[in-house]
Amino acid sequence: MSSADYRDPATVRRLLDAIAGTVSRPWTLMEICGGQTHAILRAGIDRLLPPQVTLVHGPGCPVCVTPVGVIDQAIALAGRPGVTLCSFGDMLRVPGSRTDLLAARAAGGDVRAVYSPLDAVAIAGREPGREVVFFAVGFETTAPAAAAAVRQAQALGLANFSLLCAQVRVPPAMAAILAAPDCRIQGFLAAGHVCTVMGLAEYAPLVERFAVPIVITGFEPVDILTGVLHCLRQLEAGQARLENAYARAARTEGNPAAQALVGEVFEFVARDWRGLSELPDSGLGLRASYADFDAVRRFGLVQTPPPDPGECRAGEVLQGRLRPDLCPAFGSRCTPQRPLGAPMVSSEGACAAYYRYRGQAA
Ligand code: SF4
């Protein structure tokens, strides 16, 4: 099948009919990934589903879950003489407690948007007189590239390259959402691209522990509706299993070479998530053997306590407790041009998705 086939209106109609014929009572499903959230809003899938099916949006936007304190660390680094702070473009407009990286650049900081951590390594090689820091933000999908960058810097003997590491892992966040006493999520659409790297094994314990269906799901309308259908079939039958509805890309074992690379450079660490607080084993931190590449250690950075979020309710949005357009600031005091929080900035943010596809008056 070509990618167009995964948007085929006739197939979408068939899946919607199958869903309507399956569902007999209300169910609430969460799609984990911000890319899926944007696909759902873009195609209007949430409005095409039967009224018994509610889709809520999960914390799968890495920019959005990066805590303000770490963004403040990046901004502080960008202001140091001799430091070049590199990150993906999305991060540059995410507000810290007082300002953002774009403003730090306007104030004279050397802040550069890159497409890959390896670009930052190349800058370190070209400019040996500067300390080059890559602000590593992302889920398991970006971890192999961050690990490769560290290995490359080591191989090249670059003593002026380091990572400010905010890499996170999806399964601990799902566990935290499911463990909440008032959790209303009854089934998950897991992020297919994460599974192309990590495989399926990490999800089976969640299915067993919480008795919740998890369906590995892709990003096109046909993928998402297939994931919804498989999830609903399980729920209606009283089952809870791990299913792969994205087998064309995600194999059971994932990508062992990428996993080995990540495992060599990183280890599991506790990490703060915006909206979910600190979760054990939810982050990737540099192993002791690569500690020389840790920007926190190299620059003696300390993380300050998170500031009051003001009127931004990103924490509730990221847990699926608040639909973005129901935030009082949505579309008025908070817009992509003047964001109050990361979910309105990021290309994977739920608030940005509602603003883009439903408009200001969503
Ligand atoms: S709409 Fe803006 S203020 Fe409200 S939760 Fe989203 S980012 Fe925060």
Tab-separated table of C-alpha atoms and ligand atoms in Angstrom:
chain	number	residue	atom	x	y	z
A	1	MET	CA	0.000	0.000	0.000
A	2	SER	CA	1.165	3.546	-0.673
A	3	SER	CA	0.879	6.268	1.949
A	4	ALA	CA	-2.153	7.641	0.079
A	5	ASP	CA	-3.935	4.342	0.732
A	6	TYR	CA	-3.758	5.099	4.465
A	7	ARG	CA	-5.862	8.208	3.794
A	8	ASP	CA	-8.299	6.520	1.404
A	9	PRO	CA	-11.830	7.874	2.076
A	10	ALA	CA	-13.531	4.554	1.265
A	11	THR	CA	-11.307	2.670	3.731
A	12	VAL	CA	-11.896	5.375	6.328
A	13	ARG	CA	-15.663	5.010	5.816
A	14	ARG	CA	-15.454	1.216	6.186
A	15	LEU	CA	-13.505	1.563	9.423
A	16	LEU	CA	-15.942	4.136	10.791
A	17	ASP	CA	-18.832	1.772	9.969
A	18	ALA	CA	-17.013	-1.091	11.688
A	19	ILE	CA	-16.430	1.078	14.763
A	20	ALA	CA	-20.080	2.134	14.839
A	21	GLY	CA	-21.073	-1.531	14.601
A	22	THR	CA	-18.713	-2.480	17.436
A	23	VAL	CA	-19.328	0.119	20.093
A	24	SER	CA	-22.262	-0.365	22.454
A	25	ARG	CA	-21.390	1.954	25.362
A	26	PRO	CA	-19.090	4.854	26.251
A	27	TRP	CA	-15.336	4.319	26.105
A	28	THR	CA	-12.424	6.696	26.638
A	29	LEU	CA	-9.197	6.076	24.755
A	30	MET	CA	-5.934	8.007	24.909
A	31	GLU	CA	-3.593	8.460	21.974
A	32	ILE	CA	-0.138	8.894	23.411
A	33	CYS	CA	1.704	10.712	20.691
A	34	GLY	CA	1.366	14.368	19.793
A	35	GLY	CA	1.841	13.425	16.143
A	36	GLN	CA	-1.275	11.252	16.429
A	37	THR	CA	-3.137	14.114	18.120
A	38	HIS	CA	-2.360	16.401	15.186
A	39	ALA	CA	-3.399	13.687	12.714
A	40	ILE	CA	-6.702	13.188	14.551
A	41	LEU	CA	-7.496	16.919	14.580
A	42	ARG	CA	-6.289	17.435	11.020
A	43	ALA	CA	-8.578	14.705	9.663
A	44	GLY	CA	-11.427	15.475	12.087
A	45	ILE	CA	-11.388	11.862	13.296
A	46	ASP	CA	-12.635	12.787	16.763
A	47	ARG	CA	-15.760	14.305	15.187
A	48	LEU	CA	-16.366	11.330	12.885
A	49	LEU	CA	-16.354	8.742	15.663
A	50	PRO	CA	-19.599	7.644	17.333
A	51	PRO	CA	-20.485	9.833	20.342
A	52	GLN	CA	-19.749	6.936	22.719
A	53	VAL	CA	-16.037	7.091	21.825
A	54	THR	CA	-13.975	9.839	23.441
A	55	LEU	CA	-10.382	10.380	22.414
A	56	VAL	CA	-8.216	12.205	24.933
A	57	HIS	CA	-4.748	13.420	24.191
A	58	GLY	CA	-1.678	12.136	25.963
A	59	PRO	CA	1.706	13.507	27.004
A	60	GLY	CA	3.543	12.440	23.846
A	61	CYS	CA	4.990	15.810	22.949
A	62	PRO	CA	8.600	15.868	24.148
A	63	VAL	CA	8.918	19.625	23.945
A	64	CYS	CA	5.752	20.003	26.033
A	65	VAL	CA	6.793	17.680	28.850
A	66	THR	CA	10.261	19.200	29.280
A	67	PRO	CA	10.084	21.009	32.616
A	68	VAL	CA	10.557	24.740	32.829
A	69	GLY	CA	13.586	24.279	35.106
A	70	VAL	CA	15.520	22.458	32.363
A	71	ILE	CA	14.548	25.083	29.787
A	72	ASP	CA	15.870	27.683	32.218
A	73	GLN	CA	19.157	25.747	32.376
A	74	ALA	CA	19.399	25.855	28.568
A	75	ILE	CA	18.664	29.588	28.548
A	76	ALA	CA	21.294	30.183	31.233
A	77	LEU	CA	23.852	28.212	29.219
A	78	ALA	CA	23.019	30.187	26.084
A	79	GLY	CA	23.893	33.362	27.954
A	80	ARG	CA	27.375	32.190	28.922
A	81	PRO	CA	30.311	33.601	26.943
A	82	GLY	CA	31.893	30.988	24.700
A	83	VAL	CA	28.898	28.612	24.745
A	84	THR	CA	26.905	27.625	21.660
A	85	LEU	CA	23.517	26.137	22.546
A	86	CYS	CA	22.059	23.898	19.824
A	87	SER	CA	18.574	22.393	19.761
A	88	PHE	CA	15.675	21.506	17.506
A	89	GLY	CA	13.804	24.579	16.285
A	90	ASP	CA	10.651	23.809	18.295
A	91	MET	CA	12.508	24.312	21.568
A	92	LEU	CA	13.563	27.861	20.804
A	93	ARG	CA	10.137	29.425	21.408
A	94	VAL	CA	9.126	27.371	24.444
A	95	PRO	CA	8.808	29.694	27.424
A	96	GLY	CA	11.081	29.208	30.405
A	97	SER	CA	10.184	30.856	33.682
A	98	ARG	CA	11.060	34.334	32.380
A	99	THR	CA	12.129	34.165	28.761
A	100	ASP	CA	12.905	31.722	25.931
A	101	LEU	CA	15.881	30.687	23.828
A	102	LEU	CA	14.936	33.003	20.965
A	103	ALA	CA	15.053	35.933	23.362
A	104	ALA	CA	18.375	34.652	24.696
A	105	ARG	CA	19.662	34.742	21.115
A	106	ALA	CA	18.323	38.253	20.602
A	107	ALA	CA	20.180	39.258	23.763
A	108	GLY	CA	23.448	38.074	22.230
A	109	GLY	CA	23.512	34.371	23.112
A	110	ASP	CA	24.765	31.909	20.495
A	111	VAL	CA	21.652	29.767	20.010
A	112	ARG	CA	21.443	27.632	16.878
A	113	ALA	CA	18.615	25.480	15.531
A	114	VAL	CA	19.866	22.152	14.176
A	115	TYR	CA	18.156	19.207	12.486
A	116	SER	CA	20.208	16.525	14.234
A	117	PRO	CA	22.520	16.175	17.231
A	118	LEU	CA	25.204	15.215	14.731
A	119	ASP	CA	24.971	18.772	13.339
A	120	ALA	CA	25.972	19.993	16.799
A	121	VAL	CA	28.940	17.608	16.821
A	122	ALA	CA	29.994	19.009	13.451
A	123	ILE	CA	29.822	22.559	14.861
A	124	ALA	CA	31.999	21.468	17.795
A	125	GLY	CA	34.527	20.075	15.312
A	126	ARG	CA	34.552	23.249	13.221
A	127	GLU	CA	34.698	25.647	16.156
A	128	PRO	CA	37.068	24.159	18.732
A	129	GLY	CA	37.204	27.433	20.653
A	130	ARG	CA	33.537	27.186	21.638
A	131	GLU	CA	31.733	24.904	24.083
A	132	VAL	CA	28.920	23.346	22.043
A	133	VAL	CA	25.934	22.002	23.993
A	134	PHE	CA	23.139	20.022	22.361
A	135	PHE	CA	19.826	20.347	24.223
A	136	ALA	CA	18.603	16.754	23.811
A	137	VAL	CA	14.825	16.707	24.046
A	138	GLY	CA	12.807	13.767	22.824
A	139	PHE	CA	11.329	10.324	23.307
A	140	GLU	CA	12.875	6.996	22.384
A	141	THR	CA	12.723	7.945	18.700
A	142	THR	CA	15.441	10.599	19.040
A	143	ALA	CA	17.570	8.799	21.639
A	144	PRO	CA	19.604	6.784	19.079
A	145	ALA	CA	20.711	9.989	17.315
A	146	ALA	CA	21.651	11.598	20.631
A	147	ALA	CA	23.628	8.487	21.574
A	148	ALA	CA	25.308	8.450	18.164
A	149	ALA	CA	26.309	12.094	18.636
A	150	VAL	CA	28.014	11.312	21.950
A	151	ARG	CA	29.815	8.342	20.421
A	152	GLN	CA	30.880	10.464	17.447
A	153	ALA	CA	32.185	13.253	19.685
A	154	GLN	CA	34.143	10.695	21.682
A	155	ALA	CA	35.551	9.082	18.552
A	156	LEU	CA	36.652	12.492	17.257
A	157	GLY	CA	38.169	13.415	20.608
A	158	LEU	CA	35.961	16.502	20.914
A	159	ALA	CA	36.309	17.834	24.456
A	160	ASN	CA	34.077	20.834	23.644
A	161	PHE	CA	30.819	18.918	23.034
A	162	SER	CA	28.220	18.020	25.652
A	163	LEU	CA	24.542	17.103	26.051
A	164	LEU	CA	21.965	18.856	28.177
A	165	CYS	CA	19.913	15.710	28.353
A	166	ALA	CA	16.110	15.775	28.720
A	167	GLN	CA	15.396	12.491	26.886
A	168	VAL	CA	12.293	10.702	28.178
A	169	ARG	CA	10.621	7.280	27.866
A	170	VAL	CA	6.959	6.642	27.128
A	171	PRO	CA	6.044	3.540	29.218
A	172	PRO	CA	6.658	5.117	32.666
A	173	ALA	CA	4.394	8.040	31.710
A	174	MET	CA	1.640	5.634	30.675
A	175	ALA	CA	2.044	3.820	33.996
A	176	ALA	CA	1.752	7.110	35.904
A	177	ILE	CA	-1.442	8.049	34.047
A	178	LEU	CA	-2.968	4.621	34.638
A	179	ALA	CA	-1.988	4.555	38.312
A	180	ALA	CA	-3.824	7.797	39.095
A	181	PRO	CA	-6.839	6.979	41.313
A	182	ASP	CA	-9.208	8.947	39.083
A	183	CYS	CA	-7.818	7.668	35.780
A	184	ARG	CA	-10.572	7.465	33.151
A	185	ILE	CA	-8.456	6.007	30.324
A	186	GLN	CA	-9.758	2.584	29.292
A	187	GLY	CA	-7.527	1.884	26.315
A	188	PHE	CA	-4.353	3.255	24.746
A	189	LEU	CA	-3.217	3.910	21.212
A	190	ALA	CA	0.547	3.598	21.688
A	191	ALA	CA	3.001	5.507	19.527
A	192	GLY	CA	4.024	3.379	16.559
A	193	HIS	CA	7.278	5.207	15.828
A	194	VAL	CA	8.530	4.660	19.376
A	195	CYS	CA	7.920	0.940	18.875
A	196	THR	CA	9.885	0.911	15.608
A	197	VAL	CA	12.887	1.632	17.835
A	198	MET	CA	12.024	-0.057	21.119
A	199	GLY	CA	9.756	-2.904	20.014
A	200	LEU	CA	6.698	-4.025	21.928
A	201	ALA	CA	8.148	-5.719	24.998
A	202	GLU	CA	7.907	-2.723	27.343
A	203	TYR	CA	4.127	-2.527	26.925
A	204	ALA	CA	3.166	-6.066	27.909
A	205	PRO	CA	3.776	-5.420	31.656
A	206	LEU	CA	1.438	-2.396	31.494
A	207	VAL	CA	-1.319	-4.481	29.924
A	208	GLU	CA	-0.889	-7.092	32.627
A	209	ARG	CA	-0.620	-4.664	35.566
A	210	PHE	CA	-3.512	-2.380	34.629
A	211	ALA	CA	-5.681	-4.763	32.565
A	212	VAL	CA	-5.922	-2.188	29.788
A	213	PRO	CA	-5.793	-2.788	26.028
A	214	ILE	CA	-2.797	-1.213	24.297
A	215	VAL	CA	-2.753	-1.080	20.514
A	216	ILE	CA	0.400	0.015	18.705
A	217	THR	CA	-0.888	2.566	16.212
A	218	GLY	CA	0.441	4.588	13.294
A	219	PHE	CA	-0.206	8.133	12.175
A	220	GLU	CA	-2.452	8.181	9.105
A	221	PRO	CA	-6.269	8.239	9.366
A	222	VAL	CA	-6.545	4.557	8.427
A	223	ASP	CA	-3.877	3.668	11.006
A	224	ILE	CA	-5.603	5.606	13.764
A	225	LEU	CA	-9.070	4.260	13.020
A	226	THR	CA	-7.660	0.732	12.856
A	227	GLY	CA	-6.091	1.274	16.286
A	228	VAL	CA	-9.382	2.608	17.650
A	229	LEU	CA	-11.312	-0.348	16.190
A	230	HIS	CA	-8.926	-2.931	17.650
A	231	CYS	CA	-9.027	-1.223	21.035
A	232	LEU	CA	-12.826	-1.080	21.052
A	233	ARG	CA	-13.177	-4.714	20.000
A	234	GLN	CA	-11.100	-5.714	23.017
A	235	LEU	CA	-13.011	-3.456	25.388
A	236	GLU	CA	-16.408	-4.655	24.172
A	237	ALA	CA	-15.223	-8.256	24.603
A	238	GLY	CA	-13.857	-7.589	28.094
A	239	GLN	CA	-10.295	-8.261	26.964
A	240	ALA	CA	-6.993	-6.510	27.588
A	241	ARG	CA	-4.213	-7.449	25.197
A	242	LEU	CA	-1.224	-5.887	23.488
A	243	GLU	CA	-1.862	-5.643	19.753
A	244	ASN	CA	0.241	-4.313	16.917
A	245	ALA	CA	-1.816	-2.395	14.353
A	246	TYR	CA	1.318	-0.829	12.883
A	247	ALA	CA	3.128	-3.986	11.849
A	248	ARG	CA	4.216	-2.471	8.556
A	249	ALA	CA	6.781	-0.388	10.491
A	250	ALA	CA	6.979	-1.623	14.088
A	251	ARG	CA	8.387	-5.105	14.584
A	252	THR	CA	7.998	-6.970	17.841
A	253	GLU	CA	11.703	-6.721	18.560
A	254	GLY	CA	12.019	-3.117	17.347
A	255	ASN	CA	15.459	-2.056	16.152
A	256	PRO	CA	18.031	-4.019	18.183
A	257	ALA	CA	20.988	-2.035	16.814
A	258	ALA	CA	19.426	1.266	17.897
A	259	GLN	CA	18.517	-0.196	21.293
A	260	ALA	CA	22.113	-1.382	21.767
A	261	LEU	CA	23.466	2.071	20.923
A	262	VAL	CA	21.060	3.768	23.335
A	263	GLY	CA	21.826	1.193	26.040
A	264	GLU	CA	25.547	1.708	25.695
A	265	VAL	CA	25.426	5.486	26.129
A	266	PHE	CA	22.372	5.979	28.359
A	267	GLU	CA	20.845	4.479	31.473
A	268	PHE	CA	17.382	4.857	32.968
A	269	VAL	CA	17.096	7.768	35.403
A	270	ALA	CA	14.274	9.505	37.256
A	271	ARG	CA	13.070	12.542	35.350
A	272	ASP	CA	10.694	15.413	35.943
A	273	TRP	CA	7.787	15.698	33.507
A	274	ARG	CA	5.729	18.817	33.151
A	275	GLY	CA	2.314	17.863	34.456
A	276	LEU	CA	3.361	14.453	35.810
A	277	SER	CA	6.166	15.431	38.231
A	278	GLU	CA	9.178	13.150	38.757
A	279	LEU	CA	8.757	9.606	37.446
A	280	PRO	CA	11.241	6.834	38.233
A	281	ASP	CA	13.124	5.385	35.248
A	282	SER	CA	11.293	7.744	32.905
A	283	GLY	CA	14.382	9.457	31.540
A	284	LEU	CA	17.632	8.612	29.830
A	285	GLY	CA	20.800	9.936	31.447
A	286	LEU	CA	24.398	9.522	30.353
A	287	ARG	CA	26.159	6.516	31.833
A	288	ALA	CA	29.165	7.123	34.066
A	289	SER	CA	31.463	6.120	31.206
A	290	TYR	CA	30.132	9.101	29.199
A	291	ALA	CA	29.835	11.563	32.094
A	292	ASP	CA	32.400	13.877	30.487
A	293	PHE	CA	29.713	14.723	27.929
A	294	ASP	CA	27.144	15.724	30.546
A	295	ALA	CA	26.515	19.489	30.364
A	296	VAL	CA	24.997	19.531	33.866
A	297	ARG	CA	28.250	18.225	35.284
A	298	ARG	CA	30.527	20.213	33.016
A	299	PHE	CA	28.883	23.541	33.802
A	300	GLY	CA	27.796	22.800	37.374
A	301	LEU	CA	24.130	23.445	36.531
A	302	VAL	CA	21.479	23.330	39.228
A	303	GLN	CA	17.767	23.011	38.596
A	304	THR	CA	15.562	25.476	40.379
A	305	PRO	CA	12.098	24.468	41.658
A	306	PRO	CA	9.376	24.856	39.020
A	307	PRO	CA	7.781	28.288	39.055
A	308	ASP	CA	4.056	28.812	39.379
A	309	PRO	CA	2.613	28.014	35.913
A	310	GLY	CA	0.307	31.020	36.116
A	311	GLU	CA	-2.829	30.547	34.092
A	312	CYS	CA	-1.279	27.904	31.804
A	313	ARG	CA	-2.943	24.544	32.447
A	314	ALA	CA	-0.482	22.485	30.408
A	315	GLY	CA	-0.178	19.926	33.209
A	316	GLU	CA	-3.862	19.029	32.905
A	317	VAL	CA	-3.720	19.051	29.103
A	318	LEU	CA	-0.733	16.689	29.094
A	319	GLN	CA	-2.540	14.205	31.323
A	320	GLY	CA	-5.664	14.258	29.153
A	321	ARG	CA	-7.646	15.932	31.949
A	322	LEU	CA	-8.390	19.146	30.080
A	323	ARG	CA	-9.254	19.520	26.400
A	324	PRO	CA	-7.052	22.342	25.101
A	325	ASP	CA	-9.889	24.506	23.808
A	326	LEU	CA	-11.457	24.453	27.281
A	327	CYS	CA	-8.445	26.227	28.789
A	328	PRO	CA	-9.692	29.766	29.537
A	329	ALA	CA	-6.608	31.308	27.922
A	330	PHE	CA	-6.894	29.277	24.691
A	331	GLY	CA	-7.010	31.454	21.598
A	332	SER	CA	-7.201	34.690	23.530
A	333	ARG	CA	-4.321	35.254	25.907
A	334	CYS	CA	-2.527	32.148	24.571
A	335	THR	CA	-1.887	31.781	20.836
A	336	PRO	CA	0.978	30.328	18.779
A	337	GLN	CA	2.219	33.897	18.308
A	338	ARG	CA	2.106	34.635	22.062
A	339	PRO	CA	2.195	31.219	23.780
A	340	LEU	CA	1.776	30.885	27.523
A	341	GLY	CA	2.879	27.243	27.509
A	342	ALA	CA	4.769	24.662	25.490
A	343	PRO	CA	1.673	22.807	24.138
A	344	MET	CA	0.788	25.950	22.150
A	345	VAL	CA	4.295	26.152	20.653
A	346	SER	CA	5.335	22.685	19.654
A	347	SER	CA	4.445	21.122	16.318
A	348	GLU	CA	3.278	18.151	18.405
A	349	GLY	CA	1.496	20.164	21.102
A	350	ALA	CA	-2.205	19.479	21.691
A	351	CYS	CA	-3.067	23.167	22.170
A	352	ALA	CA	-1.329	24.027	18.895
A	353	ALA	CA	-3.313	21.252	17.169
A	354	TYR	CA	-6.646	22.652	18.364
A	355	TYR	CA	-5.639	26.176	17.403
A	356	ARG	CA	-4.453	25.113	13.965
A	357	TYR	CA	-7.299	22.795	12.997
A	358	ARG	CA	-10.241	24.115	14.994
A	359	GLY	CA	-9.310	27.761	15.001
A	360	GLN	CA	-9.420	30.362	17.715
A	361	ALA	CA	-13.065	29.669	18.463
A	362	ALA	CA	-12.584	25.928	18.901
B	1	SF4	S1	-4.021	26.901	25.782
B	1	SF4	FE1	-2.090	27.911	26.359
B	1	SF4	S2	-2.375	28.502	28.499
B	1	SF4	FE2	-3.908	26.912	28.035
B	1	SF4	S3	-2.923	24.977	28.579
B	1	SF4	FE3	-2.536	25.305	26.396
B	1	SF4	S4	-0.508	26.299	26.360
B	1	SF4	FE4	-1.282	26.518	28.473
